Coordinates of C-alpha atoms in Angstrom, one line a residue:
Chain A
X1 CA -108.9 -96.1 -46.9
X2 CA -108.0 -98.8 -44.3
X3 CA -110.2 -97.1 -41.7
X4 CA -113.1 -97.0 -44.1
X5 CA -112.6 -100.7 -44.8
X6 CA -112.5 -101.4 -41.1
X7 CA -115.6 -99.3 -40.5
X8 CA -117.4 -101.3 -43.2
X9 CA -116.3 -104.5 -41.6
X10 CA -117.6 -103.4 -38.2
X11 CA -121.0 -102.5 -39.8
X12 CA -121.0 -105.8 -41.6
X13 CA -120.4 -107.7 -38.4
X14 CA -123.3 -105.9 -36.7
X15 CA -125.6 -106.7 -39.7
X16 CA -124.4 -110.3 -39.5
X17 CA -125.4 -110.5 -35.9
X18 CA -128.8 -109.0 -36.4
X19 CA -129.7 -111.1 -39.4
X20 CA -130.7 -113.9 -37.1
X21 CA -133.1 -111.6 -35.3
X22 CA -134.6 -110.3 -38.6
X23 CA -135.1 -113.8 -39.9
X24 CA -137.0 -114.9 -36.8
X25 CA -139.2 -111.8 -37.0
X26 CA -140.1 -112.6 -40.6
X27 CA -141.2 -116.2 -40.1
X28 CA -144.3 -116.0 -37.9
X29 CA -146.5 -113.9 -40.3
X30 CA -145.7 -116.3 -43.2
X31 CA -148.0 -119.2 -42.3
X32 CA -151.0 -118.9 -40.1
X33 CA -151.5 -122.4 -38.8
X34 CA -154.9 -122.4 -37.3
X35 CA -156.4 -124.9 -34.9
X36 CA -154.0 -127.7 -35.6
X37 CA -153.6 -130.1 -32.7
X38 CA -149.9 -130.2 -32.2
X39 CA -149.3 -126.4 -32.4
X40 CA -152.2 -125.6 -30.2
X41 CA -150.4 -127.7 -27.6
X42 CA -147.7 -125.0 -27.7
X43 CA -150.2 -122.4 -26.8
X44 CA -151.7 -124.5 -24.1
X45 CA -148.3 -125.0 -22.4
X46 CA -147.6 -121.3 -22.5
X47 CA -151.0 -120.1 -21.5
X48 CA -149.5 -118.4 -18.4
X49 CA -149.9 -114.9 -19.8
X50 CA -153.5 -113.7 -19.8
X51 CA -155.2 -112.8 -23.0
X52 CA -154.8 -109.0 -22.5
X53 CA -151.1 -109.0 -22.2
X54 CA -150.7 -111.0 -25.5
X55 CA -152.9 -108.6 -27.4
X56 CA -151.0 -105.8 -25.9
X57 CA -147.8 -107.3 -27.2
X58 CA -149.3 -107.0 -30.7
X59 CA -149.3 -103.2 -30.4
X60 CA -145.9 -102.9 -28.8
X61 CA -142.8 -103.1 -31.0
X62 CA -141.6 -106.7 -31.3
X63 CA -138.9 -107.6 -28.9
X64 CA -135.4 -107.7 -30.1
X65 CA -133.2 -110.7 -29.5
X66 CA -136.1 -113.1 -30.2
X67 CA -135.4 -116.6 -28.9
X68 CA -137.6 -119.0 -30.8
X69 CA -137.6 -122.0 -28.6
X70 CA -138.3 -120.2 -25.4
X71 CA -141.2 -118.2 -26.7
X72 CA -143.3 -119.9 -29.3
X73 CA -145.7 -116.9 -29.2
X74 CA -143.1 -114.7 -30.7
X75 CA -143.8 -111.2 -32.0
X76 CA -146.4 -112.4 -34.5
X77 CA -149.8 -110.7 -34.9
X78 CA -152.6 -112.0 -32.7
X79 CA -156.0 -112.8 -34.0
X80 CA -157.9 -112.6 -30.8
X81 CA -161.6 -112.0 -31.0
X82 CA -163.7 -111.5 -27.8
X83 CA -162.4 -114.4 -25.6
X84 CA -160.9 -115.9 -28.7
X85 CA -160.4 -119.6 -28.3
X86 CA -158.8 -120.2 -31.6
X87 CA -155.1 -119.8 -31.8
X88 CA -154.2 -116.4 -30.7
X89 CA -150.7 -117.6 -30.4
X90 CA -149.5 -119.9 -33.1
X91 CA -146.1 -121.0 -34.1
X92 CA -144.5 -121.4 -37.5
X93 CA -143.3 -124.7 -38.8
X94 CA -139.7 -123.5 -38.1
X95 CA -140.4 -123.1 -34.5
X96 CA -142.0 -126.5 -34.2
X97 CA -139.0 -128.0 -35.9
X98 CA -136.8 -126.2 -33.5
X99 CA -138.7 -127.7 -30.6
X100 CA -138.5 -131.2 -32.0
X101 CA -134.7 -130.9 -32.5
X102 CA -134.2 -129.5 -29.0
X103 CA -136.2 -132.4 -27.5
X104 CA -134.2 -134.8 -29.6
X105 CA -130.9 -133.8 -28.1
X106 CA -131.4 -135.7 -24.9
X107 CA -131.7 -138.9 -26.9
X108 CA -128.5 -138.4 -28.8
X109 CA -126.1 -140.1 -26.3
X110 CA -128.2 -143.3 -26.7
X111 CA -129.2 -143.3 -30.4
X112 CA -126.5 -141.1 -31.9
X113 CA -127.2 -138.2 -34.3
X114 CA -129.9 -140.1 -36.2
X115 CA -133.5 -140.0 -37.3
X116 CA -134.2 -142.3 -34.3
X117 CA -133.2 -139.7 -31.8
X118 CA -135.4 -137.2 -33.7
X119 CA -138.3 -139.7 -33.6
X120 CA -137.9 -140.1 -29.8
X121 CA -137.7 -136.4 -29.4
X122 CA -141.0 -136.0 -31.4
X123 CA -142.6 -138.6 -29.2
X124 CA -141.8 -136.6 -26.0
X125 CA -143.6 -133.6 -27.6
X126 CA -146.7 -135.8 -28.1
X127 CA -146.2 -136.0 -31.9
X128 CA -146.1 -139.2 -33.9
X129 CA -142.7 -140.8 -34.6
X130 CA -143.3 -140.1 -38.3
X131 CA -142.5 -136.4 -37.6
X132 CA -138.9 -137.4 -37.9
X133 CA -139.6 -137.5 -41.7
X134 CA -139.5 -133.7 -41.6
X135 CA -135.8 -133.9 -41.4
X136 CA -133.0 -135.6 -43.3
X137 CA -132.4 -139.2 -42.3
X138 CA -128.7 -138.6 -41.6
X139 CA -129.4 -136.2 -38.8
X140 CA -127.7 -133.2 -40.4
X141 CA -130.3 -130.7 -39.2
X142 CA -130.0 -132.0 -35.6
X143 CA -126.3 -131.5 -35.6
X144 CA -126.5 -128.0 -37.1
X145 CA -129.2 -127.1 -34.6
X146 CA -127.0 -128.2 -31.8
X147 CA -123.9 -126.3 -33.1
X148 CA -126.0 -123.2 -33.5
X149 CA -127.4 -123.5 -29.9
X150 CA -123.9 -123.9 -28.5
X151 CA -122.7 -120.8 -30.4
X152 CA -125.7 -118.8 -29.0
X153 CA -124.9 -120.0 -25.5
X154 CA -121.2 -119.0 -26.0
X155 CA -122.3 -115.5 -27.2
X156 CA -124.5 -115.0 -24.2
X157 CA -121.7 -116.1 -21.8
X158 CA -119.2 -113.7 -23.4
X159 CA -121.7 -110.9 -23.4
X160 CA -122.3 -111.4 -19.7
X161 CA -118.6 -111.4 -18.9
X162 CA -118.2 -108.3 -20.9
X163 CA -121.0 -106.6 -18.9
X164 CA -119.2 -107.5 -15.7
X165 CA -116.0 -106.0 -16.9
X166 CA -117.8 -102.8 -18.0
X167 CA -119.5 -102.5 -14.6
X168 CA -116.1 -102.9 -13.0
X169 CA -117.0 -106.0 -11.2
X170 CA -114.4 -108.1 -12.9
X171 CA -111.0 -107.4 -14.4
X172 CA -110.3 -107.4 -18.1
X173 CA -108.5 -110.6 -19.0
X174 CA -105.3 -110.6 -21.0
X175 CA -105.9 -111.7 -24.5
X176 CA -104.4 -115.2 -24.3
X177 CA -106.4 -116.1 -21.2
X178 CA -109.6 -114.7 -22.8
X179 CA -109.2 -116.8 -25.9
X180 CA -108.3 -119.9 -23.8
X181 CA -111.4 -119.5 -21.6
X182 CA -113.7 -118.9 -24.5
X183 CA -112.5 -121.9 -26.5
X184 CA -112.6 -124.1 -23.4
X185 CA -116.1 -123.0 -22.5
X186 CA -117.3 -123.7 -26.0
X187 CA -115.7 -127.1 -26.1
X188 CA -117.0 -128.1 -22.8
X189 CA -120.5 -128.0 -24.3
X190 CA -119.6 -131.0 -26.3
X191 CA -118.8 -133.1 -23.3
X192 CA -122.2 -134.8 -22.8
X193 CA -122.2 -135.8 -26.5
X194 CA -118.5 -136.6 -26.8
X195 CA -118.9 -140.2 -27.7
X196 CA -121.0 -139.5 -30.8
X197 CA -119.3 -136.3 -31.7
X198 CA -116.9 -137.8 -34.3
X199 CA -120.0 -139.1 -36.2
X200 CA -121.4 -135.5 -36.0
X201 CA -118.1 -134.1 -37.4
X202 CA -118.1 -136.4 -40.3
X203 CA -121.7 -135.5 -41.2
X204 CA -120.8 -131.8 -40.9
X205 CA -118.1 -132.3 -43.5
X206 CA -120.6 -133.7 -46.1
X207 CA -120.6 -131.4 -49.2
X208 CA -124.2 -130.7 -48.6
X209 CA -123.6 -129.4 -45.1
X210 CA -120.3 -127.5 -45.6
X211 CA -121.8 -124.1 -46.4
X212 CA -123.9 -124.1 -43.2
X213 CA -121.3 -125.6 -40.9
X214 CA -118.6 -123.2 -42.2
X215 CA -121.0 -120.4 -41.7
X216 CA -121.6 -121.4 -38.1
X217 CA -117.9 -121.8 -37.4
X218 CA -116.8 -118.5 -38.8
X219 CA -119.6 -116.6 -37.0
X220 CA -118.5 -118.2 -33.7
X221 CA -114.9 -117.2 -34.3
X222 CA -116.0 -113.7 -35.2
X223 CA -117.9 -113.5 -31.9
X224 CA -115.0 -114.6 -29.8
X225 CA -112.7 -112.0 -31.4
X226 CA -115.3 -109.3 -31.1
X227 CA -115.7 -109.8 -27.4
X228 CA -111.9 -110.1 -27.1
X229 CA -111.9 -106.5 -28.1
X230 CA -110.4 -106.9 -31.5
X231 CA -109.9 -103.4 -33.0
X232 CA -107.8 -104.3 -36.0
X233 CA -108.7 -102.9 -39.3
X234 CA -106.0 -104.2 -41.4
X235 CA -104.8 -107.5 -42.7
X236 CA -104.6 -108.8 -39.1
X237 CA -108.3 -109.2 -39.1
X238 CA -108.2 -112.1 -41.4
X239 CA -105.1 -113.6 -39.9
X240 CA -106.5 -113.5 -36.4
X241 CA -109.6 -115.4 -37.5
X242 CA -107.7 -118.0 -39.4
X243 CA -105.4 -118.5 -36.4
X244 CA -108.2 -119.0 -34.0
X245 CA -110.1 -121.3 -36.4
X246 CA -107.0 -123.4 -36.6
X247 CA -106.6 -123.5 -32.8
X248 CA -110.3 -124.4 -32.3
X249 CA -110.3 -127.1 -34.9
X250 CA -107.1 -128.8 -33.7
X251 CA -108.2 -128.6 -30.0
X252 CA -111.5 -130.2 -30.9
X253 CA -109.8 -133.0 -32.7
X254 CA -107.5 -133.6 -29.7
X255 CA -110.5 -133.7 -27.4
X256 CA -112.1 -136.5 -29.5
X257 CA -109.1 -138.7 -28.7
X258 CA -108.5 -137.5 -25.1
X259 CA -109.1 -140.0 -22.4
X260 CA -107.4 -138.1 -19.5
X261 CA -109.6 -137.2 -16.5
X262 CA -111.4 -134.0 -17.0
X263 CA -109.9 -133.6 -20.4
X264 CA -106.8 -132.0 -18.9
X265 CA -104.6 -133.0 -21.8
X266 CA -106.9 -131.1 -24.1
X267 CA -106.8 -127.9 -22.0
X268 CA -103.0 -128.1 -21.8
X269 CA -102.8 -128.5 -25.6
X270 CA -105.1 -125.5 -25.9
X271 CA -102.9 -123.4 -23.6
X272 CA -99.8 -124.2 -25.6
X273 CA -101.4 -123.4 -28.9
X274 CA -102.7 -120.1 -27.7
X275 CA -99.2 -119.3 -26.3
X276 CA -97.7 -120.1 -29.7
X277 CA -100.2 -117.9 -31.4
X278 CA -99.3 -115.0 -29.1
X279 CA -95.5 -115.3 -29.8
X280 CA -96.1 -115.6 -33.5
X281 CA -98.2 -112.5 -33.7
X282 CA -95.4 -110.0 -34.1
X283 CA -93.2 -111.9 -36.4
X284 CA -93.2 -111.6 -40.2
X285 CA -93.6 -115.3 -40.5
X286 CA -97.1 -115.0 -39.1
X287 CA -98.7 -115.3 -42.5
X288 CA -96.9 -118.5 -43.4
X289 CA -97.7 -120.1 -40.0
X290 CA -101.3 -119.2 -40.4
X291 CA -101.4 -121.1 -43.6
X292 CA -99.7 -124.0 -42.0
X293 CA -102.0 -124.0 -39.0
X294 CA -105.1 -124.0 -41.2
X295 CA -103.6 -126.8 -43.4
X296 CA -102.7 -128.8 -40.3
X297 CA -106.2 -128.3 -39.0
X298 CA -107.7 -129.6 -42.2
X299 CA -105.3 -132.5 -42.3
X300 CA -106.1 -133.4 -38.7
X301 CA -109.8 -133.2 -39.6
X302 CA -109.3 -135.5 -42.6
X303 CA -107.4 -138.1 -40.5
X304 CA -109.9 -138.1 -37.7
X305 CA -112.8 -138.4 -40.1
X306 CA -111.2 -141.3 -41.9
X307 CA -110.4 -143.0 -38.6
X308 CA -114.0 -142.5 -37.4
X309 CA -115.2 -143.9 -40.8
X310 CA -113.0 -147.0 -40.6
X311 CA -113.8 -147.6 -37.0
X312 CA -117.5 -147.3 -37.8
X313 CA -117.1 -149.6 -40.8
X314 CA -115.3 -152.2 -38.6
X315 CA -118.2 -152.1 -36.1
Chain B
X1 CA -162.6 -158.5 -89.9
X2 CA -164.6 -155.3 -89.3
X3 CA -164.3 -155.9 -85.6
X4 CA -160.6 -156.1 -86.0
X5 CA -160.4 -152.9 -88.0
X6 CA -162.4 -151.1 -85.3
X7 CA -159.9 -152.3 -82.7
X8 CA -157.0 -151.2 -84.9
X9 CA -158.5 -147.7 -85.2
X10 CA -158.7 -147.5 -81.5
X11 CA -155.1 -148.7 -81.4
X12 CA -153.7 -146.1 -83.7
X13 CA -155.8 -143.0 -82.9
X14 CA -155.1 -141.0 -79.8
X15 CA -158.4 -141.3 -77.9
X16 CA -158.6 -137.7 -76.8
X17 CA -161.9 -136.4 -75.4
X18 CA -164.9 -138.3 -74.2
X19 CA -165.9 -141.3 -76.3
X20 CA -169.4 -141.6 -75.1
X21 CA -171.3 -139.3 -72.8
X22 CA -173.4 -141.6 -70.7
X23 CA -175.5 -139.9 -68.1
X24 CA -177.5 -142.1 -65.8
X25 CA -180.9 -141.4 -64.3
X26 CA -179.3 -140.1 -61.2
X27 CA -178.7 -136.4 -61.6
X28 CA -175.1 -136.6 -60.4
X29 CA -172.3 -134.5 -61.9
X30 CA -170.4 -136.1 -64.6
X31 CA -167.1 -137.8 -63.6
X32 CA -164.5 -139.3 -65.7
X33 CA -164.0 -143.0 -66.0
X34 CA -161.0 -143.2 -68.2
X35 CA -162.1 -141.0 -71.1
X36 CA -165.8 -141.6 -70.6
X37 CA -168.0 -139.4 -68.6
X38 CA -170.2 -141.2 -66.0
X39 CA -171.9 -140.4 -62.7
X40 CA -170.2 -140.9 -59.4
X41 CA -172.1 -144.0 -58.6
X42 CA -171.4 -145.6 -61.9
X43 CA -167.8 -144.7 -61.6
X44 CA -167.5 -146.5 -58.3
X45 CA -169.2 -149.5 -59.6
X46 CA -167.1 -149.7 -62.8
X47 CA -163.9 -149.3 -60.9
X48 CA -165.0 -152.0 -58.5
X49 CA -165.6 -154.3 -61.4
X50 CA -162.3 -153.5 -63.0
X51 CA -160.3 -154.5 -59.9
X52 CA -162.5 -157.5 -59.3
X53 CA -161.6 -158.8 -62.7
X54 CA -157.9 -158.1 -62.6
X55 CA -157.3 -159.1 -58.9
X56 CA -155.7 -162.4 -59.6
X57 CA -153.4 -161.2 -62.3
X58 CA -152.7 -157.8 -60.7
X59 CA -149.1 -158.5 -59.7
X60 CA -148.2 -160.3 -63.0
X61 CA -149.6 -157.4 -64.9
X62 CA -147.7 -154.8 -62.8
X63 CA -144.5 -156.6 -63.5
X64 CA -145.0 -156.8 -67.3
X65 CA -146.4 -153.3 -67.8
X66 CA -143.7 -151.5 -65.9
X67 CA -141.0 -154.1 -66.7
X68 CA -140.6 -154.7 -63.0
X69 CA -139.8 -151.1 -62.2
X70 CA -142.8 -150.8 -60.0
X71 CA -140.9 -152.7 -57.3
X72 CA -138.2 -150.1 -57.3
X73 CA -140.9 -147.3 -57.0
X74 CA -142.4 -149.1 -54.0
X75 CA -139.0 -149.6 -52.4
X76 CA -138.2 -145.9 -52.8
X77 CA -141.6 -145.1 -51.1
X78 CA -140.8 -147.2 -48.1
X79 CA -137.2 -145.9 -47.9
X80 CA -138.5 -142.4 -47.9
X81 CA -140.9 -143.3 -45.1
X82 CA -137.9 -144.5 -43.1
X83 CA -140.1 -146.1 -40.5
X84 CA -138.7 -146.9 -37.0
X85 CA -140.0 -149.8 -34.9
X86 CA -143.3 -148.9 -33.2
X87 CA -144.8 -147.2 -36.3
X88 CA -148.4 -147.8 -37.0
X89 CA -149.0 -147.8 -40.8
X90 CA -152.3 -147.6 -42.6
X91 CA -152.0 -148.7 -46.2
X92 CA -155.1 -147.7 -48.1
X93 CA -156.0 -149.3 -51.4
X94 CA -153.2 -151.6 -50.6
X95 CA -155.0 -154.7 -51.8
X96 CA -152.3 -157.2 -52.7
X97 CA -150.1 -155.9 -49.8
X98 CA -146.9 -154.8 -51.7
X99 CA -146.3 -151.8 -49.5
X100 CA -147.3 -153.7 -46.3
X101 CA -144.7 -156.5 -46.9
X102 CA -142.0 -154.0 -47.7
X103 CA -142.8 -152.1 -44.5
X104 CA -142.5 -155.2 -42.4
X105 CA -139.2 -156.2 -43.9
X106 CA -137.8 -152.7 -43.4
X107 CA -138.9 -152.5 -39.8
X108 CA -137.6 -155.9 -39.1
X109 CA -134.1 -155.1 -40.3
X110 CA -134.1 -151.8 -38.4
X111 CA -135.1 -153.6 -35.3
X112 CA -132.3 -156.2 -35.8
X113 CA -129.8 -153.5 -36.0
X114 CA -131.2 -151.9 -32.8
X115 CA -131.0 -155.1 -30.9
X116 CA -127.4 -155.7 -32.1
X117 CA -126.4 -152.3 -31.0
X118 CA -128.0 -152.8 -27.6
X119 CA -126.2 -156.1 -27.1
X120 CA -122.9 -154.6 -28.1
X121 CA -123.3 -152.1 -25.3
X122 CA -123.9 -154.8 -22.7
X123 CA -120.7 -156.5 -23.0
X124 CA -120.4 -158.0 -19.5
X125 CA -123.8 -159.6 -18.9
X126 CA -124.1 -162.9 -17.3
X127 CA -125.3 -165.9 -19.4
X128 CA -128.7 -165.8 -17.6
X129 CA -129.2 -162.1 -18.6
X130 CA -128.3 -162.8 -22.2
X131 CA -130.7 -165.7 -22.4
X132 CA -133.5 -163.6 -21.0
X133 CA -132.9 -160.7 -23.4
X134 CA -133.0 -163.1 -26.3
X135 CA -136.3 -164.5 -25.1
X136 CA -137.8 -161.1 -24.6
X137 CA -136.8 -159.8 -28.0
X138 CA -137.6 -162.9 -29.9
X139 CA -141.3 -162.1 -29.5
X140 CA -140.8 -158.6 -30.4
X141 CA -139.0 -158.8 -33.8
X142 CA -141.1 -156.0 -35.2
X143 CA -140.8 -153.7 -32.2
X144 CA -144.6 -153.3 -31.9
X145 CA -144.9 -152.0 -35.5
X146 CA -148.2 -152.8 -37.2
X147 CA -149.7 -152.3 -40.6
X148 CA -153.3 -152.2 -41.5
X149 CA -154.1 -152.9 -45.1
X150 CA -157.4 -151.4 -46.1
X151 CA -159.1 -151.9 -49.5
X152 CA -162.6 -151.4 -50.9
X153 CA -162.4 -154.5 -53.0
X154 CA -162.9 -157.9 -51.5
X155 CA -161.1 -159.8 -54.3
X156 CA -157.9 -157.7 -53.9
X157 CA -157.9 -158.4 -50.2
X158 CA -158.3 -162.1 -50.8
X159 CA -155.4 -162.1 -53.1
X160 CA -153.4 -160.1 -50.6
X161 CA -154.1 -162.5 -47.7
X162 CA -153.1 -165.5 -49.9
X163 CA -149.9 -163.8 -50.8
X164 CA -149.1 -163.1 -47.1
X165 CA -149.7 -166.7 -46.2
X166 CA -147.6 -167.9 -49.1
X167 CA -144.7 -165.6 -48.3
X168 CA -144.9 -166.2 -44.5
X169 CA -146.0 -162.9 -43.2
X170 CA -148.1 -163.4 -40.1
X171 CA -147.5 -160.9 -37.3
X172 CA -148.1 -157.2 -37.4
X173 CA -150.6 -157.4 -40.3
X174 CA -154.3 -156.8 -40.5
X175 CA -156.7 -156.7 -43.4
X176 CA -159.7 -154.4 -43.4
X177 CA -162.4 -153.9 -45.9
X178 CA -163.1 -150.2 -46.2
X179 CA -163.7 -147.2 -48.4
X180 CA -160.9 -144.5 -48.6
X181 CA -163.6 -141.8 -48.7
X182 CA -165.0 -143.1 -45.4
X183 CA -162.5 -145.0 -43.4
X184 CA -163.7 -147.3 -40.6
X185 CA -161.2 -146.0 -38.1
X186 CA -161.1 -143.6 -35.2
X187 CA -159.4 -140.2 -35.3
X188 CA -155.7 -139.7 -34.5
X189 CA -154.8 -143.3 -34.8
X190 CA -152.0 -143.9 -37.3
X191 CA -148.4 -142.7 -37.7
X192 CA -148.2 -143.0 -41.5
X193 CA -150.9 -143.2 -44.2
X194 CA -149.8 -144.5 -47.6
X195 CA -151.8 -144.9 -50.8
X196 CA -149.8 -146.4 -53.6
X197 CA -151.4 -146.3 -57.1
X198 CA -154.8 -146.1 -55.5
X199 CA -155.8 -142.5 -55.2
X200 CA -156.3 -142.4 -59.0
X201 CA -159.2 -144.7 -58.5
X202 CA -160.9 -142.9 -55.7
X203 CA -164.0 -141.0 -56.9
X204 CA -163.8 -138.1 -54.5
X205 CA -160.1 -137.4 -53.9
X206 CA -160.8 -134.5 -51.6
X207 CA -162.8 -136.8 -49.2
X208 CA -160.1 -139.3 -49.2
X209 CA -157.5 -136.6 -48.3
X210 CA -159.8 -135.4 -45.5
X211 CA -160.2 -138.9 -44.1
X212 CA -156.4 -139.3 -44.3
X213 CA -156.0 -136.1 -42.2
X214 CA -158.6 -137.3 -39.7
X215 CA -157.1 -140.7 -39.0
X216 CA -153.5 -139.6 -38.7
X217 CA -151.9 -138.7 -35.4
X218 CA -150.6 -135.2 -34.9
X219 CA -147.1 -135.3 -36.5
X220 CA -148.3 -138.1 -38.7
X221 CA -147.2 -138.4 -42.3
X222 CA -149.2 -138.8 -45.6
X223 CA -147.5 -140.5 -48.5
X224 CA -149.0 -140.9 -51.9
X225 CA -147.3 -142.8 -54.8
X226 CA -149.0 -142.3 -58.1
X227 CA -148.6 -141.9 -61.8
X228 CA -148.2 -138.3 -62.7
X229 CA -147.4 -135.8 -65.4
X230 CA -144.3 -136.0 -67.5
X231 CA -143.1 -132.6 -68.4
X232 CA -140.3 -133.6 -70.8
X233 CA -141.9 -133.6 -74.2
X234 CA -139.7 -136.3 -75.8
X235 CA -140.2 -138.7 -73.0
X236 CA -143.8 -137.8 -72.8
X237 CA -144.3 -138.9 -76.4
X238 CA -142.6 -142.2 -75.9
X239 CA -144.5 -142.8 -72.7
X240 CA -147.8 -142.1 -74.3
X241 CA -147.0 -144.3 -77.2
X242 CA -146.1 -147.1 -74.9
X243 CA -149.2 -146.6 -72.7
X244 CA -151.7 -146.6 -75.4
X245 CA -150.2 -149.1 -77.8
X246 CA -148.6 -151.6 -75.6
X247 CA -150.4 -151.8 -72.3
X248 CA -153.9 -152.7 -73.4
X249 CA -152.4 -155.3 -75.7
X250 CA -150.5 -156.8 -72.8
X251 CA -153.7 -156.7 -70.8
X252 CA -155.5 -158.7 -73.5
X253 CA -152.7 -161.2 -73.9
X254 CA -151.8 -161.8 -70.3
X255 CA -155.0 -161.2 -68.4
X256 CA -157.5 -161.6 -71.1
X257 CA -159.0 -158.1 -70.4
X258 CA -158.4 -155.3 -72.8
X259 CA -160.9 -152.9 -71.3
X260 CA -159.6 -152.8 -67.8
X261 CA -156.1 -151.9 -69.0
X262 CA -157.5 -149.3 -71.4
X263 CA -159.2 -147.8 -68.3
X264 CA -155.9 -147.9 -66.5
X265 CA -154.1 -145.9 -69.1
X266 CA -156.9 -143.4 -69.6
X267 CA -157.2 -142.8 -65.9
X268 CA -153.5 -142.0 -65.7
X269 CA -154.1 -139.3 -68.3
X270 CA -157.0 -137.9 -66.4
X271 CA -155.3 -137.6 -63.1
X272 CA -154.2 -134.1 -61.9
X273 CA -150.6 -133.2 -62.3
X274 CA -148.1 -132.8 -59.5
X275 CA -148.7 -129.2 -58.5
X276 CA -152.5 -129.6 -58.6
X277 CA -152.4 -132.7 -56.3
X278 CA -150.0 -130.8 -54.0
X279 CA -152.6 -128.0 -53.7
X280 CA -155.3 -130.5 -53.0
X281 CA -153.3 -132.1 -50.2
X282 CA -152.6 -128.7 -48.7
X283 CA -156.3 -127.9 -48.8
X284 CA -157.0 -130.9 -46.7
X285 CA -154.8 -129.4 -44.0
X286 CA -151.5 -131.0 -44.5
X287 CA -148.3 -129.0 -44.0
X288 CA -144.8 -129.2 -45.5
X289 CA -146.3 -130.8 -48.6
X290 CA -143.8 -131.8 -51.2
X291 CA -143.4 -134.1 -54.1
X292 CA -140.6 -136.1 -55.7
X293 CA -140.6 -137.1 -59.3
X294 CA -139.4 -140.6 -60.2
X295 CA -138.5 -141.4 -63.7
X296 CA -139.0 -137.9 -65.1
X297 CA -142.5 -137.6 -63.6
X298 CA -143.9 -140.9 -64.8
X299 CA -144.5 -141.5 -61.1
X300 CA -144.5 -139.0 -58.2
X301 CA -144.4 -139.4 -54.5
X302 CA -146.3 -136.7 -52.6
X303 CA -145.6 -136.2 -48.9
X304 CA -147.4 -134.1 -46.3
X305 CA -147.5 -133.8 -42.5
X306 CA -150.4 -133.3 -40.1
X307 CA -148.9 -130.7 -37.8

């Protein structure tokens, strides 16, 4: 019975991973945006592939692991006539929004996670600043986009490491070192934006955004445990995720207030927490501590958010 | 007395359907002018005359008819636009300049905040540098934002210019005489195109929408504020009662012009509802078209992007 539940969970996890790919494949056929100036620009930039190869792509099966922002052509159907000028590669609105948000990220250190950063990003793509009206004025979509990008980068990193281990070119790390490195790698992605990150955290905690941000958080934790080789099929599955979520959240909060060079205080904190989690794992009090860790994580989050709010109000 | 009774009958009966079918010599298709049916040319002329007559009392009438709520509607429109400094706005049918002035105020305050933030970052400048930065930014209080007010009616523009002078708006504002169906501007020029309570009076709405698409830059935004369809039956009844019984009377009392305000109320009835207008905007080529109802649908803001 437990094995069946575990098998179901495995399958569910795999489905969970693939839903991102399925979603991307569904979008391009939805809206055929012909001959619109901004989107044609996308095809102009990526006109490296000759006409024949793109029409060939139409007949091949669509590529798996579709990355929207790198390949605006995507696996959509092509409407090429003979020497077709008109949009043989078009992008959906979603892909355009993706590109605008990616371009906006470089303006975040200066303008914060705001509509202004998005407007500047749109300007670099040759669009009017009014395109920032496509998104919410509090910058929610920008932050969620960034978090999702970071999670994707982390997944790729972990996958690469796993391949190296499988090929025998690297040694398999012990579990505590693996978790430490994964969390550290993920948190290092925040460093360029660390000044404005407290603002981002407070926006992510808005009721409107909680479903999406929670979703992203849990899928990232799932990823880490999967690559850590988590084979558990019992109650431990939930416990492990809750523990790692607690570790991640508390370390993130410590990082917000860390002023040591190279964030060494944060990494030391992380090391200690992971060590604690390891020693806890075999005791019966694990369940209780898990609850405490999660509660502490939430409390820390609430304190940091209220500090960020008051400091912002004072400014 | 008989005249009075005639008027009273108009007052208490719901003027549904065309009152008089007046077809001119020109063999144009029949268009609605309020509840009358007229040709396109006649409609343009009649609307021009309506606004010529009401121009001077336009703002007063707006306040009394909507009990001042129209100010809130216009504020919401500009807030939704959320313009940043450097935006080029085209306000069509913006005669008396309400949207234009709100835009300027908004951009000015955003710009102030931007400058304050910049100064905070530069905490250790020399006095010379601070002085120079003040000089530079004093002449740039709008951050290069500009608004062009375009209207087909000379009288409305005149009233608008007088208002601007009276309220002290000088920079970033231009006044252009033009027809929404045939704008005197180049392609791909403006960041935002707004038309507040004007599209109802345009004879060929599809042409106006196509022109809007033409003059907007890629990524530009189309915003339309207009009276629309109330779906709630109870509110609809009260609203209709108010529209047909109270507004023309106010028009007579305050502006001395019953017929213009009768036209106003009837034209609101004839205007397509939210979904239909949304479809028309999409037909013109706009994407991500959406609408927001204000006050249960008495007024709706439609928004679309040129992508």
